[in-house]
Coordinates of N, CA and C in Angstrom, one line a residue:
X1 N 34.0 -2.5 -51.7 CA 33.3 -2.1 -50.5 C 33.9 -2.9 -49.3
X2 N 34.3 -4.1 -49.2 CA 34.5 -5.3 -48.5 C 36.0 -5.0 -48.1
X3 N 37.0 -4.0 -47.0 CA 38.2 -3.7 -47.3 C 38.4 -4.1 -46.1
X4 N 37.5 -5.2 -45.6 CA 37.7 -5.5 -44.2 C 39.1 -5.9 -44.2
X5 N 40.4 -5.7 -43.1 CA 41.5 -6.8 -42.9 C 41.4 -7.9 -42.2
X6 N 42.4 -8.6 -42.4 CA 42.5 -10.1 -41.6 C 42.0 -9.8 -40.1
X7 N 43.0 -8.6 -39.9 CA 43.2 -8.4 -38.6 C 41.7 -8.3 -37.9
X8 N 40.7 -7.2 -38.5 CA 39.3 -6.7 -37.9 C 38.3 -7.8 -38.4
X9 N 38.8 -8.9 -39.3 CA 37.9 -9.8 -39.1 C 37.9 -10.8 -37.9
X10 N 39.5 -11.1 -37.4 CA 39.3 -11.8 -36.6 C 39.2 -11.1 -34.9
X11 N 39.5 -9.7 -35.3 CA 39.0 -9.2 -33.9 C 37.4 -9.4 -34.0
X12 N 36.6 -9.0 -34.5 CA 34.9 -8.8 -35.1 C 34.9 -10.8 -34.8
X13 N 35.3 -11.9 -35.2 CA 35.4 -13.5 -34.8 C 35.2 -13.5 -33.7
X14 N 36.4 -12.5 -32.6 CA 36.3 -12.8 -31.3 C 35.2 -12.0 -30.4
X15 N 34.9 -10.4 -31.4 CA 33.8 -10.5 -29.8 C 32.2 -11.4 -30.5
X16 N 31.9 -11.4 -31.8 CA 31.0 -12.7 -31.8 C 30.8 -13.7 -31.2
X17 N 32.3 -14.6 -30.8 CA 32.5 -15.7 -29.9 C 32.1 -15.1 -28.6
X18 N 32.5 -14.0 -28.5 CA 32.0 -13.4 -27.4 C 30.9 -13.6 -26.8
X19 N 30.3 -12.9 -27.3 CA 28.4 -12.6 -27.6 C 28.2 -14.2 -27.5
X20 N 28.2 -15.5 -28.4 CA 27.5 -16.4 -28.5 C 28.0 -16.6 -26.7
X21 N 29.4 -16.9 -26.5 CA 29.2 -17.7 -24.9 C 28.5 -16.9 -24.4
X22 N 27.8 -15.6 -24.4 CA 27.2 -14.9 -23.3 C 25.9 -15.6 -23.7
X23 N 25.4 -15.9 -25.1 CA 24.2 -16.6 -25.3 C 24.1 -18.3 -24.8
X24 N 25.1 -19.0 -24.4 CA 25.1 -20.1 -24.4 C 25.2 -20.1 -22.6
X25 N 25.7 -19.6 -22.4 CA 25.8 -19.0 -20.8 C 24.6 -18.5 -20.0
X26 N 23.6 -17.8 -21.1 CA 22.4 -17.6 -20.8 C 21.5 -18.7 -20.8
X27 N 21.5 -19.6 -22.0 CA 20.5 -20.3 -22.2 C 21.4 -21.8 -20.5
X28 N 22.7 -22.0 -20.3 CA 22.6 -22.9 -18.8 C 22.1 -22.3 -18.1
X29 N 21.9 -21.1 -17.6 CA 21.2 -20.6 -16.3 C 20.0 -20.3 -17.2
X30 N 19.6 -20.8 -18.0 CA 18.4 -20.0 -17.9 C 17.4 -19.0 -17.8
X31 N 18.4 -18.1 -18.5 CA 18.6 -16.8 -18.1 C 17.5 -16.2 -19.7
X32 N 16.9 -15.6 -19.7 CA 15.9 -15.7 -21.1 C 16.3 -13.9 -21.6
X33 N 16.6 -13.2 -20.7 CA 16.8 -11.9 -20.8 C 18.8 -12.1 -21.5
X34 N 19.6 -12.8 -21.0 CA 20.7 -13.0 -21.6 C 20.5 -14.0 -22.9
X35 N 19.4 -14.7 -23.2 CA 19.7 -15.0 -24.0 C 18.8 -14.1 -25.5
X36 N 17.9 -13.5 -25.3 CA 17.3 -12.9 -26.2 C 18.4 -11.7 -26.7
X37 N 19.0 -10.9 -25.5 CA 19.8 -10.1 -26.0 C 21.4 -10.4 -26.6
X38 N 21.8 -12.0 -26.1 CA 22.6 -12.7 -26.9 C 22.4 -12.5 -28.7
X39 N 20.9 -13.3 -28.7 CA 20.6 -13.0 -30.0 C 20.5 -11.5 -30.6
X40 N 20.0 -10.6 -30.3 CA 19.8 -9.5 -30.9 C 21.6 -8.5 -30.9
X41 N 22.4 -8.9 -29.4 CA 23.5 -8.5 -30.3 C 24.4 -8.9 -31.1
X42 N 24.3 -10.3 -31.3 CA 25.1 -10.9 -32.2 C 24.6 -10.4 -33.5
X43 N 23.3 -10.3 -33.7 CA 22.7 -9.6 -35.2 C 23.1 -8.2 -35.2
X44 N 23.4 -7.3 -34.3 CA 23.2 -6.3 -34.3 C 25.0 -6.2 -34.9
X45 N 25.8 -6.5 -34.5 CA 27.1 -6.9 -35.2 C 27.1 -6.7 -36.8
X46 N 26.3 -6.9 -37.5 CA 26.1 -7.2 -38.7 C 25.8 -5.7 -39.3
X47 N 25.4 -5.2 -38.3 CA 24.6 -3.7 -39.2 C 25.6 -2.5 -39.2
X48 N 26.6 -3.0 -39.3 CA 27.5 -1.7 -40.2 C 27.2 -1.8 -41.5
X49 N 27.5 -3.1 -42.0 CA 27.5 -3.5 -43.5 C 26.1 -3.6 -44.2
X50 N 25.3 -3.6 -43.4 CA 24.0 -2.9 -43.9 C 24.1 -1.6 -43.7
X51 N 24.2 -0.8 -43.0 CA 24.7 1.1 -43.0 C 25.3 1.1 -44.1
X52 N 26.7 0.6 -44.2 CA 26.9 0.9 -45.8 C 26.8 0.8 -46.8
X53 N 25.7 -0.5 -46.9 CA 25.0 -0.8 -48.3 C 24.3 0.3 -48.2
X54 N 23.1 0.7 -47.6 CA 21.8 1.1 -47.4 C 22.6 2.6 -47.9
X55 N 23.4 3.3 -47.2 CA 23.7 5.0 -47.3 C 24.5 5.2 -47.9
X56 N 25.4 4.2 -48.3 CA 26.8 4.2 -49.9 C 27.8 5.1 -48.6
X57 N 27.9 4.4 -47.8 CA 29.5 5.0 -47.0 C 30.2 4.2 -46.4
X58 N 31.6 4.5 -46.4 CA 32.6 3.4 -45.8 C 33.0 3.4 -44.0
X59 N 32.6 2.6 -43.6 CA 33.0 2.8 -42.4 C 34.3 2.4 -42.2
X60 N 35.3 3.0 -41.1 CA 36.2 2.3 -40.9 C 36.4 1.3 -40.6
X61 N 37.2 0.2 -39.8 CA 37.2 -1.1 -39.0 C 37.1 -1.0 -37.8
X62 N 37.8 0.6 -36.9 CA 37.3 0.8 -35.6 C 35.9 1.1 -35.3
X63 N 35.3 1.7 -36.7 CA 33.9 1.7 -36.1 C 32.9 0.5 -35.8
X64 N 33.4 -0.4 -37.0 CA 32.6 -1.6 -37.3 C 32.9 -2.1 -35.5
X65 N 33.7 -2.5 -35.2 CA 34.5 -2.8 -34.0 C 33.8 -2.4 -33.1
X66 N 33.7 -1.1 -32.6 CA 32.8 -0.2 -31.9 C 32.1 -0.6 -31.3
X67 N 30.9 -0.5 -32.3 CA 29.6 -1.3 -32.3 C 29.4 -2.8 -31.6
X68 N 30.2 -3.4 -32.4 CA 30.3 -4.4 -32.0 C 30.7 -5.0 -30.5
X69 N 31.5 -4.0 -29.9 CA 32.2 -4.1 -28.4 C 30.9 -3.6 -27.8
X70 N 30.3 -2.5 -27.9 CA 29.2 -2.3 -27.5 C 28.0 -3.6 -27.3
X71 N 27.5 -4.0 -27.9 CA 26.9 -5.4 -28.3 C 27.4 -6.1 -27.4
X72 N 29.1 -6.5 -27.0 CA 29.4 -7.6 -26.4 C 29.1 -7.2 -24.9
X73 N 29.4 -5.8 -24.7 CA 29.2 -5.2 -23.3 C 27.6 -5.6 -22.8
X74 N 26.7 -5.3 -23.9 CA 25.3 -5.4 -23.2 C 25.1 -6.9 -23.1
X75 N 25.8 -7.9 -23.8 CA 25.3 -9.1 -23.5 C 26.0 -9.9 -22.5
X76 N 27.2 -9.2 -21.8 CA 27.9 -9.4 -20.7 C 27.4 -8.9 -19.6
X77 N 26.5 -7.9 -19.8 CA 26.1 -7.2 -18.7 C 24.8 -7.8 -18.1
X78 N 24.1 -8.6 -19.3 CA 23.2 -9.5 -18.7 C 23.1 -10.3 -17.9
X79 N 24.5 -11.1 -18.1 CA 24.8 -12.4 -17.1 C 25.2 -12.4 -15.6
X80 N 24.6 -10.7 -15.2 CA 24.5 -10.1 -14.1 C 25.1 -8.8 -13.2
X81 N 26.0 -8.8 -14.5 CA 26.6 -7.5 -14.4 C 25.6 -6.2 -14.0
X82 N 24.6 -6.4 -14.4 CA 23.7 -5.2 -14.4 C 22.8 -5.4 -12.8
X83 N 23.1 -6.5 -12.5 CA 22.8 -6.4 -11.3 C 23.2 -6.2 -9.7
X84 N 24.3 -6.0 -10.0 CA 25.4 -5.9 -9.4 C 25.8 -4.6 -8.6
X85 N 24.9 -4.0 -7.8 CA 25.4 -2.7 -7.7 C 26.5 -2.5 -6.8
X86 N 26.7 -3.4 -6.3 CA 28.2 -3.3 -5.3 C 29.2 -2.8 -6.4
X87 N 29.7 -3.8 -7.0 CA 30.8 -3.8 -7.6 C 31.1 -3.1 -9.2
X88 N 29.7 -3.3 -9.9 CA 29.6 -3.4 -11.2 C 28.2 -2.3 -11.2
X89 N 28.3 -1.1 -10.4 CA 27.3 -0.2 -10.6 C 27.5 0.5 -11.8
X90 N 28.7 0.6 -12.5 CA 29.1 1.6 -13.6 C 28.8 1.1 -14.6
X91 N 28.4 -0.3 -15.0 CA 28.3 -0.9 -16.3 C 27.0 -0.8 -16.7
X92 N 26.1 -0.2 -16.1 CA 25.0 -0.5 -17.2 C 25.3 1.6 -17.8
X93 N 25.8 2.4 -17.0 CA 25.9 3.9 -17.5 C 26.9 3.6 -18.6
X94 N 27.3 2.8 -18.8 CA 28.7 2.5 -19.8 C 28.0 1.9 -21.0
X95 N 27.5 1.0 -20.4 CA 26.5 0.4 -21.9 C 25.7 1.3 -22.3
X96 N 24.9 2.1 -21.7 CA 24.1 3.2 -22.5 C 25.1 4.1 -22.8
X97 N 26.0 4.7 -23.0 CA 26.6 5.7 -23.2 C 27.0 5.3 -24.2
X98 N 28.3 3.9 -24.0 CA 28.2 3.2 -25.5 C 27.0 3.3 -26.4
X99 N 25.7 2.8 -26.5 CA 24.7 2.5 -27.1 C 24.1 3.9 -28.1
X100 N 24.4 4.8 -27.0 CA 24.1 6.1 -27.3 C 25.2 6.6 -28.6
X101 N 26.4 6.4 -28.3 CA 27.2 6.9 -28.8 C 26.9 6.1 -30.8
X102 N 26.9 4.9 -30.4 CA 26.6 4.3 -31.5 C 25.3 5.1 -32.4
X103 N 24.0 4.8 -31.9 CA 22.8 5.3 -32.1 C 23.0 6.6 -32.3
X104 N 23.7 7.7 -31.8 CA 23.7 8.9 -32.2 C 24.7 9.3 -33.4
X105 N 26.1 8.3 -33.6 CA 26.8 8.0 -34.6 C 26.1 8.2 -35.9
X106 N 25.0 7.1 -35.9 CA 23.9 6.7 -36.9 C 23.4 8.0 -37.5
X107 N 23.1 8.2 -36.7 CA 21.8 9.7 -36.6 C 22.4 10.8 -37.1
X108 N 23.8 10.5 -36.8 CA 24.4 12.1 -37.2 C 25.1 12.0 -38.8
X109 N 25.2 10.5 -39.2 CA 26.0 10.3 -40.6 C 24.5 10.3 -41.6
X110 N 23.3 9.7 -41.2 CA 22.3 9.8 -42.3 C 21.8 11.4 -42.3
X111 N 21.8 12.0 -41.3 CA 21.9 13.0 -41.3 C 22.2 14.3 -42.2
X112 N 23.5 13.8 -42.4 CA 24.4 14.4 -42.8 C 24.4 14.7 -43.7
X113 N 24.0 12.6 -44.4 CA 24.4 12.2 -45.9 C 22.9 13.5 -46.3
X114 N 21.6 13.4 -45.9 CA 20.6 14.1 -46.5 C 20.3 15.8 -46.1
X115 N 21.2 15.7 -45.2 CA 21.5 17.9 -45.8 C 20.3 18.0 -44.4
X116 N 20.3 17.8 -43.6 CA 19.6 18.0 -42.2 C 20.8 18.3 -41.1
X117 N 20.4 19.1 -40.2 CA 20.8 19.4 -39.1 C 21.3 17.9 -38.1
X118 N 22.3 17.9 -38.0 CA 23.2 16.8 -37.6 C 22.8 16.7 -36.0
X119 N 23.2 17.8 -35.5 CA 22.7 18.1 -33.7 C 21.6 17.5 -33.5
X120 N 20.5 18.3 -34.7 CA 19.2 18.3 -34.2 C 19.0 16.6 -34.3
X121 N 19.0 15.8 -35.2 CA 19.1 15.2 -35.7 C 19.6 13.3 -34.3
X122 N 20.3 13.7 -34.0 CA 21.0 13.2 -32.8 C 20.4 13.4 -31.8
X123 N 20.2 14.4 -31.2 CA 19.3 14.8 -30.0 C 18.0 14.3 -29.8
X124 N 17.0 14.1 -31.4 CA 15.6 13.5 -31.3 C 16.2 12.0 -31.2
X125 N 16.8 11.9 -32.2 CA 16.8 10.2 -31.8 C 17.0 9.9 -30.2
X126 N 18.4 10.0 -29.8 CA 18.5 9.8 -28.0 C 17.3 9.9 -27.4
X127 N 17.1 11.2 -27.7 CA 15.5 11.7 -26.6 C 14.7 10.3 -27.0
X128 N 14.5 10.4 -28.3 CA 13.0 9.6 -28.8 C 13.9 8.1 -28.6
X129 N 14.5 7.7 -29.0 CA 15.2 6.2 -28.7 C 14.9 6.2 -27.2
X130 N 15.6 6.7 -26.5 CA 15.8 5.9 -24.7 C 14.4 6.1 -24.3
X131 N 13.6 7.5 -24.5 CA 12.0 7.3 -23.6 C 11.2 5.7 -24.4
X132 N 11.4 6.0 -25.5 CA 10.9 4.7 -26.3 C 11.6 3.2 -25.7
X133 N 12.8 3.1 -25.4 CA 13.7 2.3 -25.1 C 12.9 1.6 -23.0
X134 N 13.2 3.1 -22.8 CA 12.7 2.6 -21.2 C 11.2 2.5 -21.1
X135 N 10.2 2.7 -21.7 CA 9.0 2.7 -21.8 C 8.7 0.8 -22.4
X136 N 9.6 0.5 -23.1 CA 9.6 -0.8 -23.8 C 9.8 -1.8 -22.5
X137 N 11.2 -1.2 -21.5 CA 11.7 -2.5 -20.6 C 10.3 -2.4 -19.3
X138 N 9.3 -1.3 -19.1 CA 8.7 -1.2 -18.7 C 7.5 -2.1 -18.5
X139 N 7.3 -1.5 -20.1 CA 5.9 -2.9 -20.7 C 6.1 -4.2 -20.7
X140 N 7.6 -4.9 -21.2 CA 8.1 -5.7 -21.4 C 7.9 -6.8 -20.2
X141 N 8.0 -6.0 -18.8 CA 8.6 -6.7 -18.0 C 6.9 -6.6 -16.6
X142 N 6.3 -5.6 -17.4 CA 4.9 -5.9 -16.8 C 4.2 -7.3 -17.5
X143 N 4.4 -7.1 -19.1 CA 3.6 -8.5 -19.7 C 4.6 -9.1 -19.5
X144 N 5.3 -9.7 -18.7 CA 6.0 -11.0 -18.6 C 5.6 -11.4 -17.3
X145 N 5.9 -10.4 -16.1 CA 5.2 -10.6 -14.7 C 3.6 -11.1 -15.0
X146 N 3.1 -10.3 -15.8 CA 1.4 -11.0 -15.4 C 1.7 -12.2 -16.3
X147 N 2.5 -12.8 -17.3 CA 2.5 -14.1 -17.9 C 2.8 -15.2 -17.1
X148 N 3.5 -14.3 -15.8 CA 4.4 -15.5 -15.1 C 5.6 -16.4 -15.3
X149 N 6.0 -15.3 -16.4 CA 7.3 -15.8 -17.0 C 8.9 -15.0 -16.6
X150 N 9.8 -15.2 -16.8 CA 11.2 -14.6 -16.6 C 11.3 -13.2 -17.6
X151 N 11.3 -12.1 -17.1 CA 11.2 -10.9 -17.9 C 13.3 -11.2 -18.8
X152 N 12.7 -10.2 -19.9 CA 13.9 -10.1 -20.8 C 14.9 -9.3 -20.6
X153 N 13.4 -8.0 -20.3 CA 13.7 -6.7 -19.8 C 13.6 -6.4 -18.5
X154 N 14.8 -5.8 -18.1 CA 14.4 -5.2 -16.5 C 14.2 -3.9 -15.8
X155 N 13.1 -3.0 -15.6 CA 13.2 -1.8 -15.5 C 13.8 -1.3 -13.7
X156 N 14.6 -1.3 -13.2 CA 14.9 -1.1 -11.6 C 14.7 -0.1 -11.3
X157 N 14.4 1.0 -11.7 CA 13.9 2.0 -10.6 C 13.9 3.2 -11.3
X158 N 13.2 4.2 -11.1 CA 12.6 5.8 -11.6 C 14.2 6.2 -11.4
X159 N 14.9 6.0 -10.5 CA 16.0 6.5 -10.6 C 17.1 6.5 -11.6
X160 N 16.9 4.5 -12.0 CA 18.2 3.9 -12.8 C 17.6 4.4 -14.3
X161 N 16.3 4.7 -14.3 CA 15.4 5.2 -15.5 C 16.2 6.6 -16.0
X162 N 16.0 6.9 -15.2 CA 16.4 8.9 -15.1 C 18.2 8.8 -15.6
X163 N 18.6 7.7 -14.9 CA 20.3 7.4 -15.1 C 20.5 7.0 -16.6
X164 N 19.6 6.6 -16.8 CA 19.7 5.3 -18.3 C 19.6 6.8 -19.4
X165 N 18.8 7.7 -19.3 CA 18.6 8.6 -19.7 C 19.8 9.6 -20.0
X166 N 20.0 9.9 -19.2 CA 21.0 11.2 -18.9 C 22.7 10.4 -19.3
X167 N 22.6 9.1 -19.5 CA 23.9 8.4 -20.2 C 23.9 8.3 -21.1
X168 N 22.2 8.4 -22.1 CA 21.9 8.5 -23.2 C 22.9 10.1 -24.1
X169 N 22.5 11.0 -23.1 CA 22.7 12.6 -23.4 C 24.1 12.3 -23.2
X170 N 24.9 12.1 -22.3 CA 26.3 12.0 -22.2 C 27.1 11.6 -23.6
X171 N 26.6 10.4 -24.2 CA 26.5 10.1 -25.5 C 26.4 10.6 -26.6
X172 N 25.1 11.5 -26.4 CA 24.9 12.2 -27.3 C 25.5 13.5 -27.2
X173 N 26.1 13.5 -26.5 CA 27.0 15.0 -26.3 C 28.5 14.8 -26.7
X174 N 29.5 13.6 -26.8 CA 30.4 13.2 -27.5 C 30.0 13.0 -28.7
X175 N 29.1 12.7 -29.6 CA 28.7 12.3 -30.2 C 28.9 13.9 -31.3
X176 N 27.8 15.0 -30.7 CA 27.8 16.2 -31.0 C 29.4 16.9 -31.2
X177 N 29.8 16.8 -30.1 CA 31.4 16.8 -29.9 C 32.1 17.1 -31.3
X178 N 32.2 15.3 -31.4 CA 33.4 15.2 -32.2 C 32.7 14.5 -33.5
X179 N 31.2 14.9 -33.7 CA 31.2 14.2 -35.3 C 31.9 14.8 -36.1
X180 N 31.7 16.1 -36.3 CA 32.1 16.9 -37.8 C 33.6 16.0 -38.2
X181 N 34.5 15.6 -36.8 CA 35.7 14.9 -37.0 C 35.8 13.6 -37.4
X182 N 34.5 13.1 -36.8 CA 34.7 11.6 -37.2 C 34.0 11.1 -38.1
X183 N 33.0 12.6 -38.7 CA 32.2 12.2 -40.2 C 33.4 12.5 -41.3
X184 N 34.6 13.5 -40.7 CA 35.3 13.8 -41.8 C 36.5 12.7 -41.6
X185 N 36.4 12.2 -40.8 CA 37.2 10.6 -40.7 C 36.6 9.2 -41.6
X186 N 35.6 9.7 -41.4 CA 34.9 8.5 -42.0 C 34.5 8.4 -43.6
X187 N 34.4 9.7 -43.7 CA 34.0 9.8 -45.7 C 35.7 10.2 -45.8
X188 N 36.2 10.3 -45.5 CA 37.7 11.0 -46.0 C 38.4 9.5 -46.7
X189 N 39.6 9.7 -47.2 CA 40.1 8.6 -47.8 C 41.0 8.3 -47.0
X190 N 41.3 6.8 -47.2 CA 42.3 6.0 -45.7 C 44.0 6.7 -46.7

């Protein structure tokens, strides 16, 4: 199962190192939203190899990779990127699109594995992930304002909400795209 190479372990080494300075970078500024999501994508890195325990399939090394670039993007994008609309307006539609793409990945391979409609299948999650997703940074960031604390989550506007959404679908529409190719990339033999 373990066919990882030298090579995708030590690319997978560097964006972890990645991820941790974005968490250590969070915790100098004191940044609580960079550092919570430091932690959750450095774990989040890890869940290919649970996918393939859990469903008995081989992922490739670019996928494992993937994911993981994604993870480093959202924890880069904390350290202000995301707030940035001069310059760095495109990076939070990039990180959901990524996110999506991964998350609808998911959706379309268990999917698959249990004889369900792949589309359909991908579609509820995005829909039901991101309304769930922005409804979270919503609440999140009301009970931290009334705590009087530094939110984690930041919800900016009915607009960037509506945006965060429709990047979700963009995702999910490459996703739709090109699984049948890259499910038959993926269970196929190297």
């Amino acid at each position: 199962m373990d066919d990882t190479s030298k090579s995708e372990r030590t690319v997978l080494c560097g964006i972890r190192a990645g991820i941790l300075a974005a968490f250590v970078a969070g915790i100098r500024r004191r940044n609580p939203g960079a550092v919570v999501n430091g932690v959750a994508a450095f774990a989040l890195t890890y869940l290919p190899r649970l996918l393939e325990r859990r469903f008995d399939v081989d992922l490739r090394g670019w996928q494992r990779t993937y994911l993981s670039v994604a993870m480093l993007a959202h924890a880069v994008g904390m350290l202000g990127l995301y707030d940035d609309d001069d310059r760095w307006w495109w990076w939070d539609h990039l990180t959901h699109t990524l996110s999506s793409t991964v998350l609808g990945g998911i959706a379309y391979v268990v999917a698959d594995r249990r004889g369900r409609d792949p589309r359909r299948t991908v579609a509820v999650a995005l829909i039901g992930g991101g309304v769930v997703w922005e409804v979270l940074e919503y609440g999140v960031h009301a009970l931290t304002d009334r705590l009087g604390v530094d939110p984690v989550l930041v919800p900016y506007s009915a607009r960037d909400t509506a945006l965060d959404l429709l990047f979700n679908l963009v995702g999910g529409a490459v996703v739709v795209a090109f699984g049948d190719r890259l499910l038959e990339n993926l269970l196929g033999d190297d």
